[in-house]
Short mmCIF file of C-alpha atoms in Angstrom, two decimals:
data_model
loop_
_atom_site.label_atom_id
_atom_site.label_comp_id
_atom_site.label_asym_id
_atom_site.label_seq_id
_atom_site.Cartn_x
_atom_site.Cartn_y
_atom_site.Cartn_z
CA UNK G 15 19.22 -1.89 -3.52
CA UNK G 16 21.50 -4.75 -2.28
CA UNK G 17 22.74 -7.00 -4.68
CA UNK G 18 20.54 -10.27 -3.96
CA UNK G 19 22.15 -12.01 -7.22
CA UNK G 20 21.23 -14.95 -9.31
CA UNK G 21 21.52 -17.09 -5.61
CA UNK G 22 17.59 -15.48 -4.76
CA UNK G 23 16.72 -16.43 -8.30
CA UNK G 24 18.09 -19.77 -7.68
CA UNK G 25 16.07 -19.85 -4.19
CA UNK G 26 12.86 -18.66 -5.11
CA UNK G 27 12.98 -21.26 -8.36
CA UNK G 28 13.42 -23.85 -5.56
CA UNK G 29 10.57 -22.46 -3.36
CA UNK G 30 8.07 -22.61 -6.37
CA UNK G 31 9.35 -26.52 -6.61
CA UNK G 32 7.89 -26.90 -2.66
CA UNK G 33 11.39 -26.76 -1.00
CA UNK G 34 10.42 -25.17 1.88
CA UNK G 35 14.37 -25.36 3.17
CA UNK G 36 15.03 -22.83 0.34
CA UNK G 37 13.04 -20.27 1.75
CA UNK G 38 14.15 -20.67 5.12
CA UNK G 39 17.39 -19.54 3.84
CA UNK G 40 15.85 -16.36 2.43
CA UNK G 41 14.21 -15.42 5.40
CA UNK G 42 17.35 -16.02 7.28
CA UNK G 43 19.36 -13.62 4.71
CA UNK G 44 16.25 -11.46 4.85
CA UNK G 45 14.74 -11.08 8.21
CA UNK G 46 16.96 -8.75 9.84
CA UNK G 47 16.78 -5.85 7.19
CA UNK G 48 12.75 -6.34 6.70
CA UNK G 49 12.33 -6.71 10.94
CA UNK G 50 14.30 -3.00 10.94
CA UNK G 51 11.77 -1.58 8.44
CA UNK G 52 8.97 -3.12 10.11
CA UNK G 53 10.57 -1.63 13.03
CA UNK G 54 10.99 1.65 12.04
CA UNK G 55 7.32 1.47 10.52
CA UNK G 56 5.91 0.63 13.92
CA UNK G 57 7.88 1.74 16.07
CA UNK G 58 6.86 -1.96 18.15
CA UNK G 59 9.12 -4.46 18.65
CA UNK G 60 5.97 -7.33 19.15
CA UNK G 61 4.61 -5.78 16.34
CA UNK G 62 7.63 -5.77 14.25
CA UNK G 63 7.98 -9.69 14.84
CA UNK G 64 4.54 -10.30 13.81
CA UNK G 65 4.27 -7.74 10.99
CA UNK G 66 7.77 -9.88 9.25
CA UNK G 67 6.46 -13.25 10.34
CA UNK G 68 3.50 -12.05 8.71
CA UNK G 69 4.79 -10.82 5.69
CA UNK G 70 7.28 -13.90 5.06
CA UNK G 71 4.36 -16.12 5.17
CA UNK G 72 2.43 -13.68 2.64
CA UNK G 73 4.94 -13.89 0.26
CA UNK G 74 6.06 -17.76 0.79
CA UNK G 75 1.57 -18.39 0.05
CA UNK G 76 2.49 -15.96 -3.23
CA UNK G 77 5.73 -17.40 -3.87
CA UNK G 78 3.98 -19.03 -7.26
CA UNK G 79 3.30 -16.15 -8.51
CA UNK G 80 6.07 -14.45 -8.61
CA UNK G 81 7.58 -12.96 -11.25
CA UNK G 82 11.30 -13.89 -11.69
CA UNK G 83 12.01 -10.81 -13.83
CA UNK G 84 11.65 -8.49 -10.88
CA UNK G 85 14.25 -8.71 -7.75
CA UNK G 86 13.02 -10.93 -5.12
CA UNK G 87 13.62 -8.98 -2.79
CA UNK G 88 12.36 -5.58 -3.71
CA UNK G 89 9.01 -7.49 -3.66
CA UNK G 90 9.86 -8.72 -0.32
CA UNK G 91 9.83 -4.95 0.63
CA UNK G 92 6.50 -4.35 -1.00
CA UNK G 93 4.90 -6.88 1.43
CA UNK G 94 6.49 -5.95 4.13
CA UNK G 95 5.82 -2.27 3.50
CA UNK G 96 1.94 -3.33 2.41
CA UNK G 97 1.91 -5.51 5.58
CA UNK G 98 3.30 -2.80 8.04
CA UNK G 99 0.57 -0.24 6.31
CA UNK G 100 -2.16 -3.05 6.86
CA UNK G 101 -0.91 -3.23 10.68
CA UNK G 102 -0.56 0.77 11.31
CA UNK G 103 -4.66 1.19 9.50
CA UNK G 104 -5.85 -2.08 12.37
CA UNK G 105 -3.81 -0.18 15.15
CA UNK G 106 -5.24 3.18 14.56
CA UNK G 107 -9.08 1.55 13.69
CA UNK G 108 -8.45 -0.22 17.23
CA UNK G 109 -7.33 2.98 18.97
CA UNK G 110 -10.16 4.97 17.86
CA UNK G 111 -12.64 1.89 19.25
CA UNK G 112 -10.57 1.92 22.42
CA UNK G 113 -10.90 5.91 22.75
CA UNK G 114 -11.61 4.96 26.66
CA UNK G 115 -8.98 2.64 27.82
CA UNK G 116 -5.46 3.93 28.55
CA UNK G 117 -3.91 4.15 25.10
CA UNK G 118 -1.44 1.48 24.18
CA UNK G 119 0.60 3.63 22.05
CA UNK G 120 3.62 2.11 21.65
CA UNK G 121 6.80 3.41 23.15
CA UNK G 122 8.96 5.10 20.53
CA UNK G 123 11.72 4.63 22.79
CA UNK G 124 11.05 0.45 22.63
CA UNK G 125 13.79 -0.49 20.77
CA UNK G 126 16.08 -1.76 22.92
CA UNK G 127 18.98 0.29 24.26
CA UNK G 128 19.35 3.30 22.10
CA UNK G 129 20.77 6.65 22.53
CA UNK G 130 18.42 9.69 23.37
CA UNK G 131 18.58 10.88 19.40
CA UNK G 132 17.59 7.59 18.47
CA UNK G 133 15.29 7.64 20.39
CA UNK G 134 13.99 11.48 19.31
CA UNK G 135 14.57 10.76 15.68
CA UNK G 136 12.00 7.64 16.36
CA UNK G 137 9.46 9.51 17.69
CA UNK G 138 9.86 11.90 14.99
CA UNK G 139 9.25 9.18 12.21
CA UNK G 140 5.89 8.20 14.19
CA UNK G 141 4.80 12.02 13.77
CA UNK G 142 4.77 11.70 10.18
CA UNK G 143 1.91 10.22 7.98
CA UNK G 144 2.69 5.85 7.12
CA UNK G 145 3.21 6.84 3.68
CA UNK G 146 6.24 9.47 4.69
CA UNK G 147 7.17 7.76 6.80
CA UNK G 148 7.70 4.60 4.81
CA UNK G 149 10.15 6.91 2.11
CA UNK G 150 12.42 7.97 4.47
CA UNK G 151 12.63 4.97 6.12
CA UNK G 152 13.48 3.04 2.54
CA UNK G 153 15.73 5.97 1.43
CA UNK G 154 17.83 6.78 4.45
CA UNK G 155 17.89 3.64 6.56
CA UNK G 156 17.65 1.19 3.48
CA UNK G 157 19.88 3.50 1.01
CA UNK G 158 17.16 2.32 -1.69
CA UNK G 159 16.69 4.34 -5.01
CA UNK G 160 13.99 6.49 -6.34
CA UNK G 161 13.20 3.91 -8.63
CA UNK G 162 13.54 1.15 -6.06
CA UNK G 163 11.05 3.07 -3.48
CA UNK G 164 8.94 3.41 -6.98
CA UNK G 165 8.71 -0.12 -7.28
CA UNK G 166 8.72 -0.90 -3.95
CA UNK G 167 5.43 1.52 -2.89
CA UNK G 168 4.05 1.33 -6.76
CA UNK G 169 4.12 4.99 -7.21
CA UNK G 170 6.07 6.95 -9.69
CA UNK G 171 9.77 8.57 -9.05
CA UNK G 172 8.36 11.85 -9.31
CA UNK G 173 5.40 11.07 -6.62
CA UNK G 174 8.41 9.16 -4.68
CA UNK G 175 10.87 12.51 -4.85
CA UNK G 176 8.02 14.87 -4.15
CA UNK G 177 6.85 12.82 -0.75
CA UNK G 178 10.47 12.23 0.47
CA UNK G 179 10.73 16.13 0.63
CA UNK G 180 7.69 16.67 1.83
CA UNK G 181 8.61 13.84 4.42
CA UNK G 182 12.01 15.69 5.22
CA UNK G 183 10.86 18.65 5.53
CA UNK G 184 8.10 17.50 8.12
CA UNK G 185 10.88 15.66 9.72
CA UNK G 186 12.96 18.54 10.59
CA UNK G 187 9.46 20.73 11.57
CA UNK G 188 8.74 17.31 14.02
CA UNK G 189 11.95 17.28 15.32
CA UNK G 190 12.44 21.25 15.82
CA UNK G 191 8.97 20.98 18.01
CA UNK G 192 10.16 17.97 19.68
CA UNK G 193 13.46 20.00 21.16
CA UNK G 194 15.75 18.06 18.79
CA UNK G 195 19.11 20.38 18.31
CA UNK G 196 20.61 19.85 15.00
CA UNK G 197 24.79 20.57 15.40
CA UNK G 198 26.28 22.14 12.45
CA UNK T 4 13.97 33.61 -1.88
CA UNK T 5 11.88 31.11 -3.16
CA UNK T 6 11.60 28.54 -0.55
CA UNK T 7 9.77 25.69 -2.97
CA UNK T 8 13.16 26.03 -4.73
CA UNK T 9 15.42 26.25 -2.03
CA UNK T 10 14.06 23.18 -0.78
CA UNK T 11 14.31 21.38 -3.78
CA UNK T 12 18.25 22.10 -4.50
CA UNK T 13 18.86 21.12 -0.49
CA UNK T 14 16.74 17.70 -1.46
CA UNK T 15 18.87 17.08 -4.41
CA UNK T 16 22.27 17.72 -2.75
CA UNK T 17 21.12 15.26 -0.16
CA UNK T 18 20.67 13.00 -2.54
CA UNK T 19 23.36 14.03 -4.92
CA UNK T 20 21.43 14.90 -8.22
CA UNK T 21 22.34 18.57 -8.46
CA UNK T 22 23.23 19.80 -11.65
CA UNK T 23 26.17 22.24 -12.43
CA UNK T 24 24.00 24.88 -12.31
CA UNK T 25 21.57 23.40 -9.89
CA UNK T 26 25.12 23.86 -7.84
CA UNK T 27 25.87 27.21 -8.31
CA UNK T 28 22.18 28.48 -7.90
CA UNK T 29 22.06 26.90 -4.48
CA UNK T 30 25.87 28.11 -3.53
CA UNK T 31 24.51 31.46 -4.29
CA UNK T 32 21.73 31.19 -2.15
CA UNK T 33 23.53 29.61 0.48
CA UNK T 34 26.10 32.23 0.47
CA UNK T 35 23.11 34.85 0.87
CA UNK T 36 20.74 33.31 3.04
CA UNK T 37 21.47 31.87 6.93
CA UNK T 38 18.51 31.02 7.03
CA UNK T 39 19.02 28.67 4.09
CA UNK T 40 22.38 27.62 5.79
CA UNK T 41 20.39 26.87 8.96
CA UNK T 42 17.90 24.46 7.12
CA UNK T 43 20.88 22.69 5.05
CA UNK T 44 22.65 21.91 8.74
CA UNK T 45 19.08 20.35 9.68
CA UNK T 46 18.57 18.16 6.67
CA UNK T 47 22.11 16.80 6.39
CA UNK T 48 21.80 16.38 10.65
CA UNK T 49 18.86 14.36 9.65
CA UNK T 50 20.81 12.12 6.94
CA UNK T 51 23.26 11.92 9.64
CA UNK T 52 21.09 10.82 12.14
CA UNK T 53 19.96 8.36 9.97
CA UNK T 54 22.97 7.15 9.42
CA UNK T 55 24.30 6.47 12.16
CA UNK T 56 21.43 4.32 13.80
CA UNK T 57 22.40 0.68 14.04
CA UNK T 58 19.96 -1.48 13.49
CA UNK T 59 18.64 -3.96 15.59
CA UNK T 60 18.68 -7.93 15.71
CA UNK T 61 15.26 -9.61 15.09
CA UNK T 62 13.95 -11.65 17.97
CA UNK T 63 15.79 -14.80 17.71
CA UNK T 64 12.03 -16.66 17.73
CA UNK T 65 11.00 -15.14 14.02
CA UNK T 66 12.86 -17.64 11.87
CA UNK T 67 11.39 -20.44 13.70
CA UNK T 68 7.99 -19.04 13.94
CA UNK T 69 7.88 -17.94 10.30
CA UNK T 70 9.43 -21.79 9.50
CA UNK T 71 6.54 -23.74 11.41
CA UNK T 72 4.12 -21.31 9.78
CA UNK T 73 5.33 -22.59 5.98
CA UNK T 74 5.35 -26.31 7.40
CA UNK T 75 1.85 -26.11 8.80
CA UNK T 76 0.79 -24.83 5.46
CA UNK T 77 2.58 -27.26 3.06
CA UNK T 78 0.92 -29.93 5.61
CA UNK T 79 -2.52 -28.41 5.12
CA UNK T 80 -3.50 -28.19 1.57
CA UNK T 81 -7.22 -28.23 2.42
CA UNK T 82 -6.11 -24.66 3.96
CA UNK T 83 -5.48 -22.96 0.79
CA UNK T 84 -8.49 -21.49 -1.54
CA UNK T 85 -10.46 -24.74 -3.73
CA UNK T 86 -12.30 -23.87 -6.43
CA UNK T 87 -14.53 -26.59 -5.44
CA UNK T 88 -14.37 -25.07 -1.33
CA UNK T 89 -17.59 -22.75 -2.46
CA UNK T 90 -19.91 -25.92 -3.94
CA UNK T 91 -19.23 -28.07 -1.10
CA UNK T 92 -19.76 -24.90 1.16
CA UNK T 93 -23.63 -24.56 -0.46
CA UNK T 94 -23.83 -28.32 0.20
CA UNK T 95 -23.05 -28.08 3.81
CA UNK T 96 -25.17 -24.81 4.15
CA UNK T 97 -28.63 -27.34 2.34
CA UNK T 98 -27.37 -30.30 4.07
CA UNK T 99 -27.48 -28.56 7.66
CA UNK T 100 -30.69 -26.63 6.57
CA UNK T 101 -32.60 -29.97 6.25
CA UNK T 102 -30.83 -31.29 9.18
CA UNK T 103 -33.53 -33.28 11.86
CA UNK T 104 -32.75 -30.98 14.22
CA UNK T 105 -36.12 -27.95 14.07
CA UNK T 106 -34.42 -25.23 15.91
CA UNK T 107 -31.40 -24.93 13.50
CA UNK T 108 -33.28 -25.36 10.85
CA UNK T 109 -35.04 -22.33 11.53
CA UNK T 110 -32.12 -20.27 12.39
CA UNK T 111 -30.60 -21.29 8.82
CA UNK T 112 -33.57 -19.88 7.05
CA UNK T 113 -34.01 -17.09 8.02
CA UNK T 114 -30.71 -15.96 7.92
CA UNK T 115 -31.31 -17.15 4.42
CA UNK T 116 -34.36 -15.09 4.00
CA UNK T 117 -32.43 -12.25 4.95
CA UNK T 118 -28.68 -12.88 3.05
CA UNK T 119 -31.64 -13.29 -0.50
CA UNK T 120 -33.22 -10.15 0.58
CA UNK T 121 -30.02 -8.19 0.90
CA UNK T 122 -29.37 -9.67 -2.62
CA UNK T 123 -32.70 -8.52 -4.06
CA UNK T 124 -32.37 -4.94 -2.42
CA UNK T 125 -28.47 -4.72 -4.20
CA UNK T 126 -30.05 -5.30 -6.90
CA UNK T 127 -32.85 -3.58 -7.16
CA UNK T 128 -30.87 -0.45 -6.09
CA UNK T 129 -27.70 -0.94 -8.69
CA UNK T 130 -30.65 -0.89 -11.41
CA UNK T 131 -31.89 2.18 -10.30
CA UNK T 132 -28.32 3.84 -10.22
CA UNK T 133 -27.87 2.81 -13.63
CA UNK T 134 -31.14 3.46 -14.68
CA UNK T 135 -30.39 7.07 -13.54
CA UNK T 136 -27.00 7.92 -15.39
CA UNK T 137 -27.60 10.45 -18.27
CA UNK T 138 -24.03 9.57 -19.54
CA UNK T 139 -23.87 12.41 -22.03
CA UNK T 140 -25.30 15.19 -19.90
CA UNK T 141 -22.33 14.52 -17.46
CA UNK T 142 -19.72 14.07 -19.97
CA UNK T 143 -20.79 17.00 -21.38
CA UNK T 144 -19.09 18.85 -18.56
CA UNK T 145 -15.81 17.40 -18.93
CA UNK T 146 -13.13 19.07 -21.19
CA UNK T 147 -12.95 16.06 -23.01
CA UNK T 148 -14.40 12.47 -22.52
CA UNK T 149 -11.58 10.35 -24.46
CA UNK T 150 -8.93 9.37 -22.27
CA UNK T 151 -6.30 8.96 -24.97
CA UNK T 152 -6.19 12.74 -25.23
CA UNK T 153 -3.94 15.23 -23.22
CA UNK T 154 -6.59 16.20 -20.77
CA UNK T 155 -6.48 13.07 -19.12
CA UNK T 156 -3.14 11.98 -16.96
CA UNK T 157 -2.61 8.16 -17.42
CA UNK T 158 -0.75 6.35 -14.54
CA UNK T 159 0.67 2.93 -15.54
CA UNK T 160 0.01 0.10 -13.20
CA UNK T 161 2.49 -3.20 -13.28
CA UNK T 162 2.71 -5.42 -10.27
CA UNK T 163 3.76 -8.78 -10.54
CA UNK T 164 -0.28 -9.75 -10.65
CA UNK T 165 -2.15 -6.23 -12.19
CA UNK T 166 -1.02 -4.95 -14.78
CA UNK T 167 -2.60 -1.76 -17.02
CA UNK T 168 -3.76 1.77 -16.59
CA UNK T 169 -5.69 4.38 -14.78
CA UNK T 170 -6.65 7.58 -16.39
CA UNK T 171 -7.69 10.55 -14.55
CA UNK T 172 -9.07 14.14 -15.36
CA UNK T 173 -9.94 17.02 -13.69
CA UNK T 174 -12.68 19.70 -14.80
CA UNK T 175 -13.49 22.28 -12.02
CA UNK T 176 -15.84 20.06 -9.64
CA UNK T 177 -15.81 17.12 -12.10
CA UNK T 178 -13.79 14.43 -11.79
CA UNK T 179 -13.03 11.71 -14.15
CA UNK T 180 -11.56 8.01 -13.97
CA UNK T 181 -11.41 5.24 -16.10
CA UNK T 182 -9.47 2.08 -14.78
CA UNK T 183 -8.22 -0.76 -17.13
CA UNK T 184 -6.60 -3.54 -14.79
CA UNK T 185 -5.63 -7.13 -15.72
CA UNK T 186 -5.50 -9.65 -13.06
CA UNK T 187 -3.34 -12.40 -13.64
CA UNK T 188 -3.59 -13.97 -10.31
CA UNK T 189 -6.01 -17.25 -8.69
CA UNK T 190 -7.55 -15.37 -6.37
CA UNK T 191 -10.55 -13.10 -6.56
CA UNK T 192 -8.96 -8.80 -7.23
CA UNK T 193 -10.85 -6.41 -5.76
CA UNK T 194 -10.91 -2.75 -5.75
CA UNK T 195 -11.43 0.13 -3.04
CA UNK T 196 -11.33 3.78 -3.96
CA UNK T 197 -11.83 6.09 -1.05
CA UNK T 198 -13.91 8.95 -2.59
CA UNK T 199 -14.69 10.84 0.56
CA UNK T 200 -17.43 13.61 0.11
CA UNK T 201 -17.67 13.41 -3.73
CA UNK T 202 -20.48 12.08 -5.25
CA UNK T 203 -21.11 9.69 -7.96
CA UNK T 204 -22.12 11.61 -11.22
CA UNK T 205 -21.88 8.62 -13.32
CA UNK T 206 -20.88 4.30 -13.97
CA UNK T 207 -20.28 2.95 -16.90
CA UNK T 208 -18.59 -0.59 -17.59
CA UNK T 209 -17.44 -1.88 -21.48
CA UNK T 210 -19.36 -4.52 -22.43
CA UNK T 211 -17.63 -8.26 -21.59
CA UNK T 212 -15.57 -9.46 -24.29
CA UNK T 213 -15.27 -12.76 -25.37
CA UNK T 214 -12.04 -13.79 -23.85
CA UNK T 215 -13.43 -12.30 -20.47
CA UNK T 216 -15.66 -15.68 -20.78
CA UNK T 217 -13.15 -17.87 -19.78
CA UNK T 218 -12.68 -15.95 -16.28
CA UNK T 219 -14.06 -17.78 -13.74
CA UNK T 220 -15.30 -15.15 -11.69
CA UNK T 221 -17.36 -13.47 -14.21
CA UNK T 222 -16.87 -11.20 -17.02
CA UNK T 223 -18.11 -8.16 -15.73
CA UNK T 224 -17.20 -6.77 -12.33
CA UNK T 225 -19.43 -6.21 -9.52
CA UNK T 226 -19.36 -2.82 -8.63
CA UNK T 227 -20.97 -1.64 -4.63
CA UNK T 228 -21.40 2.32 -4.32
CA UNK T 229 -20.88 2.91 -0.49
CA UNK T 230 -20.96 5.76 1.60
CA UNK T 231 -17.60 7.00 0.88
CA UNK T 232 -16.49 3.75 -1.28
CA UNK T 233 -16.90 2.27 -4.14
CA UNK T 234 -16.05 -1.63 -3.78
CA UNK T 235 -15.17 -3.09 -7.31
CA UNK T 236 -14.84 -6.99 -7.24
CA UNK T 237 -13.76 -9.01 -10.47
CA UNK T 238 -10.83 -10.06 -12.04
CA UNK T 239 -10.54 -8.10 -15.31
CA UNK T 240 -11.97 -4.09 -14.62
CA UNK T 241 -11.94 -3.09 -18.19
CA UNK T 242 -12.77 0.45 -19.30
CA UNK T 243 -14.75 0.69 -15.90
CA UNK T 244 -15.70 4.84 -16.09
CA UNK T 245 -16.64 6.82 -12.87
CA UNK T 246 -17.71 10.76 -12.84
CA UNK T 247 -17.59 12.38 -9.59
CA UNK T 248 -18.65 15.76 -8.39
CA UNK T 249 -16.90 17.35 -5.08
CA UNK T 250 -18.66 20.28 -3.48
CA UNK T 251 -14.98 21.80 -1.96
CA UNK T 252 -12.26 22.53 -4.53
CA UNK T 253 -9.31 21.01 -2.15
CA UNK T 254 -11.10 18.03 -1.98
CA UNK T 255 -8.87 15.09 -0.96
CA UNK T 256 -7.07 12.99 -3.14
CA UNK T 257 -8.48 9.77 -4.30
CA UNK T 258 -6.92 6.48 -2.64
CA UNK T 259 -7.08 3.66 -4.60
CA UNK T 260 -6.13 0.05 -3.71
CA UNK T 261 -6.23 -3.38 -4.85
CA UNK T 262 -6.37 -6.69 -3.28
CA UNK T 263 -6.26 -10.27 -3.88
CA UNK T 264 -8.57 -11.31 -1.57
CA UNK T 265 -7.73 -9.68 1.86
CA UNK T 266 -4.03 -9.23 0.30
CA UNK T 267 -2.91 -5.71 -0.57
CA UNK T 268 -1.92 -5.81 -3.90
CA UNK T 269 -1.30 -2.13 -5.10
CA UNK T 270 -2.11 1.43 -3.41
CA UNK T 271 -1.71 5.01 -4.55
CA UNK T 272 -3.73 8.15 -5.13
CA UNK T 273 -5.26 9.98 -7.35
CA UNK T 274 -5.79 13.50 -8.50
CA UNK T 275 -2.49 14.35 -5.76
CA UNK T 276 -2.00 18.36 -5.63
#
């Protein structure tokens, strides 16, 4: 996990005092790695926006409690993940109301100008169940631990190594179907 | 070839845990199998992949949106949960029910009538699934009903706001969990477990102890059996006990999450293959 340092500490204590200029600082050091996961998660850039916004102000209302012994910002993570999962259960309840109307699936290829693999290797991520999904995004595109997923999704290691097969595994399978060539 | 195995030693390369022999097992295989070469070339293409992607810049309207958000709630304290919100709610609710005005009035009691016969009716029925537990009959069928002993698999829970245990066991088409949470936060923790098709064998709840008496929420938890849910709502769930029965032996896992409030505090599942 990235080294956030005693500066977060230092921050957050700041926060908890009401200095709301303290944790507009950590949501500027913060936003662009938890709108990627949000991104990656949804696969919706809208979404993405409102699923950070909405998980900055989550933790900013929870900033008091807090617990100073654990990183700030692999708790960050864990509302952002819990937030994203909340956002993902609405969309689906939604879709299954809306079985009728033309669905509003988002676009896996909505995120901005990316190449065709980025594009495939998107879609493949929205193929897999949230929770995979949410392992390999922490592990590959965040470079976070087993123990850090762990404590980020509140599961153990050896439910976190199991999944993140399982989730690679289902990858490849997703991506094979999809046409995806791997080079060697 | 064992693939279970195989897949395991490509996972671990990937992620650089392989032992020494870990190492030589897989070079062996690797040297034997194309078809285990083929699936190593897939997994690192997908680290690769991974890799490579760049990620993208947030809108450049977050920071200010999530920054008015934060001002508009340090400049609304009325906004944020009052012990005393609930009393001057039950005012308002008498004070508009006596209000001069007959057609209100009306409306406002009888959706009272019908919130206080709900009540009665969740009542009446949790007494009747209580009075019907025969707690040792059920027990009876698992292999053993303490949850300090092996049988049972106990899966720590520590969150900056829960903290404790949940203890789960497994006896053919009997299930067994006992759930031990402290809440340390403000708000009010509630519970969801998503227990599909099983069925409810048996609820038990340890009597309130005294330091539960300082909780303002009560000492023992409310407990709603659903159609597929069982709602728990408290803010200690001590030595709370549930028995299920499943029909299929694949059933699903158990998901179980807390909340503070609407806010997810904790999810994961139980009785995982």
């Amino acid at each position: 996990m990235k080294d956030t340092g005693t500066s977060d500490a230092a921050l957050v204590e700041l926060c908890r005092r009401g200095n709301t200029r303290a944790f507009d600082e950590l949501v500027g050091k913060y936003q662009k790695t938890l709108f990627n996961v949000a991104l990656r998660m949804t696969a919706d850039y809208d979404a993405s926006e409102e699923v950070t916004q909405q998980a900055f102000v989550r933790a900013y209302e929870r900033i008091a409690s807090f617990d100073p012994r654990f990183k700030f910002f692999s708790w960050m993570y864990r509302i952002l993940v819990n937030t994203a999962l909340d956002h993902l259960e609405e969309r689906k309840r939604h879709d299954r109301l809306d079985d009728e109307v033309p669905s509003d699936e988002p676009d896996p290829s909505d995120l901005g100008e990316r190449e065709d693999s980025e594009a495939m290797l998107q879609a493949g991520l929205m193929d897999l169940t949230a929770e995979q999904r949410a392992v390999i995004v922490l592990r590959h595109f965040e470079d976070l631990t087993y123990e850090e997923i762990g404590a980020v999704l509140d599961i153990p290691e050896k439910t976190v190594k199991s999944r993140l097969f399982s989730a690679r595994m289902q990858l490849r399978a997703v991506l094979v179907k999809r046409g995806y060539r791997f080079h060697g | 070839m064992d693939k279970d195995i195989v897949t395991e030693l490509l996972n671990k390369e990937l992620d650089g845990i392989l032992t020494a022999a870990d190492r030589q097992t897989l070079d062996d295989l690797l040297a034997a199998d194309e078809n285990v070469r083929t699936l190593r070339r897939d997994l690192q293409g997908i680290t690769h992949l991974c890799a490579e992607s760049q990620p993208v810049d947030p809108p450049a309207t977050l920071r200010p949106a999530v920054r008015r958000e934060i001002e508009t709630i340090q400049n609304a304290p009325a906004r944020t949960a009052h012990p005393a919100s609930g009393a001057r709610g039950i005012l308002e609710f008498f004070s508009r029910l006596f209000a001069p005005r007959p057609q209100a009035r009306l409306a406002y009691a009888f959706l009272g009538g019908i919130v206080f016969g709900g009540l009665i009716l969740a009542l009446v029925m949790n007494l009747i699934q209580r009075g019907t537990v025969r707690e040792d009959e059920v027990l009876g069928s698992m292999v053993t009903a303490d949850p300090a002993e092996s049988a049972w698999t106990t899966i720590p829970v520590s969150t900056p706001l829960v903290h404790g245990k949940i203890s789960t066991q497994r006896s053919g088409t009997t299930e067994g969990v006992q759930i031990d949470l402290a809440y340390q936060g403000s708000g009010l923790l509630r519970l969801r477990l998503d227990i599909g098709t099983r069925t409810v064998e048996m609820l038990r709840q340890a009597p309130p102890q005294p330091e539960d008496a300082v909780q303002s929420h009560g000492a023992l938890p409310r407990v709603e059996i659903q159609d597929g849910q069982i709602l728990v709502h408290g803010n200690q769930i001590r030595d709370l006990r549930l028995v299920f029965r499943h029909a299929a032996p694949d059933a699903r896992p158990i998901s179980i999450e807390l909340f503070e409030g609407e806010a997810p505090l904790y999810k994961s599942h139980l009785f995982e293959q």
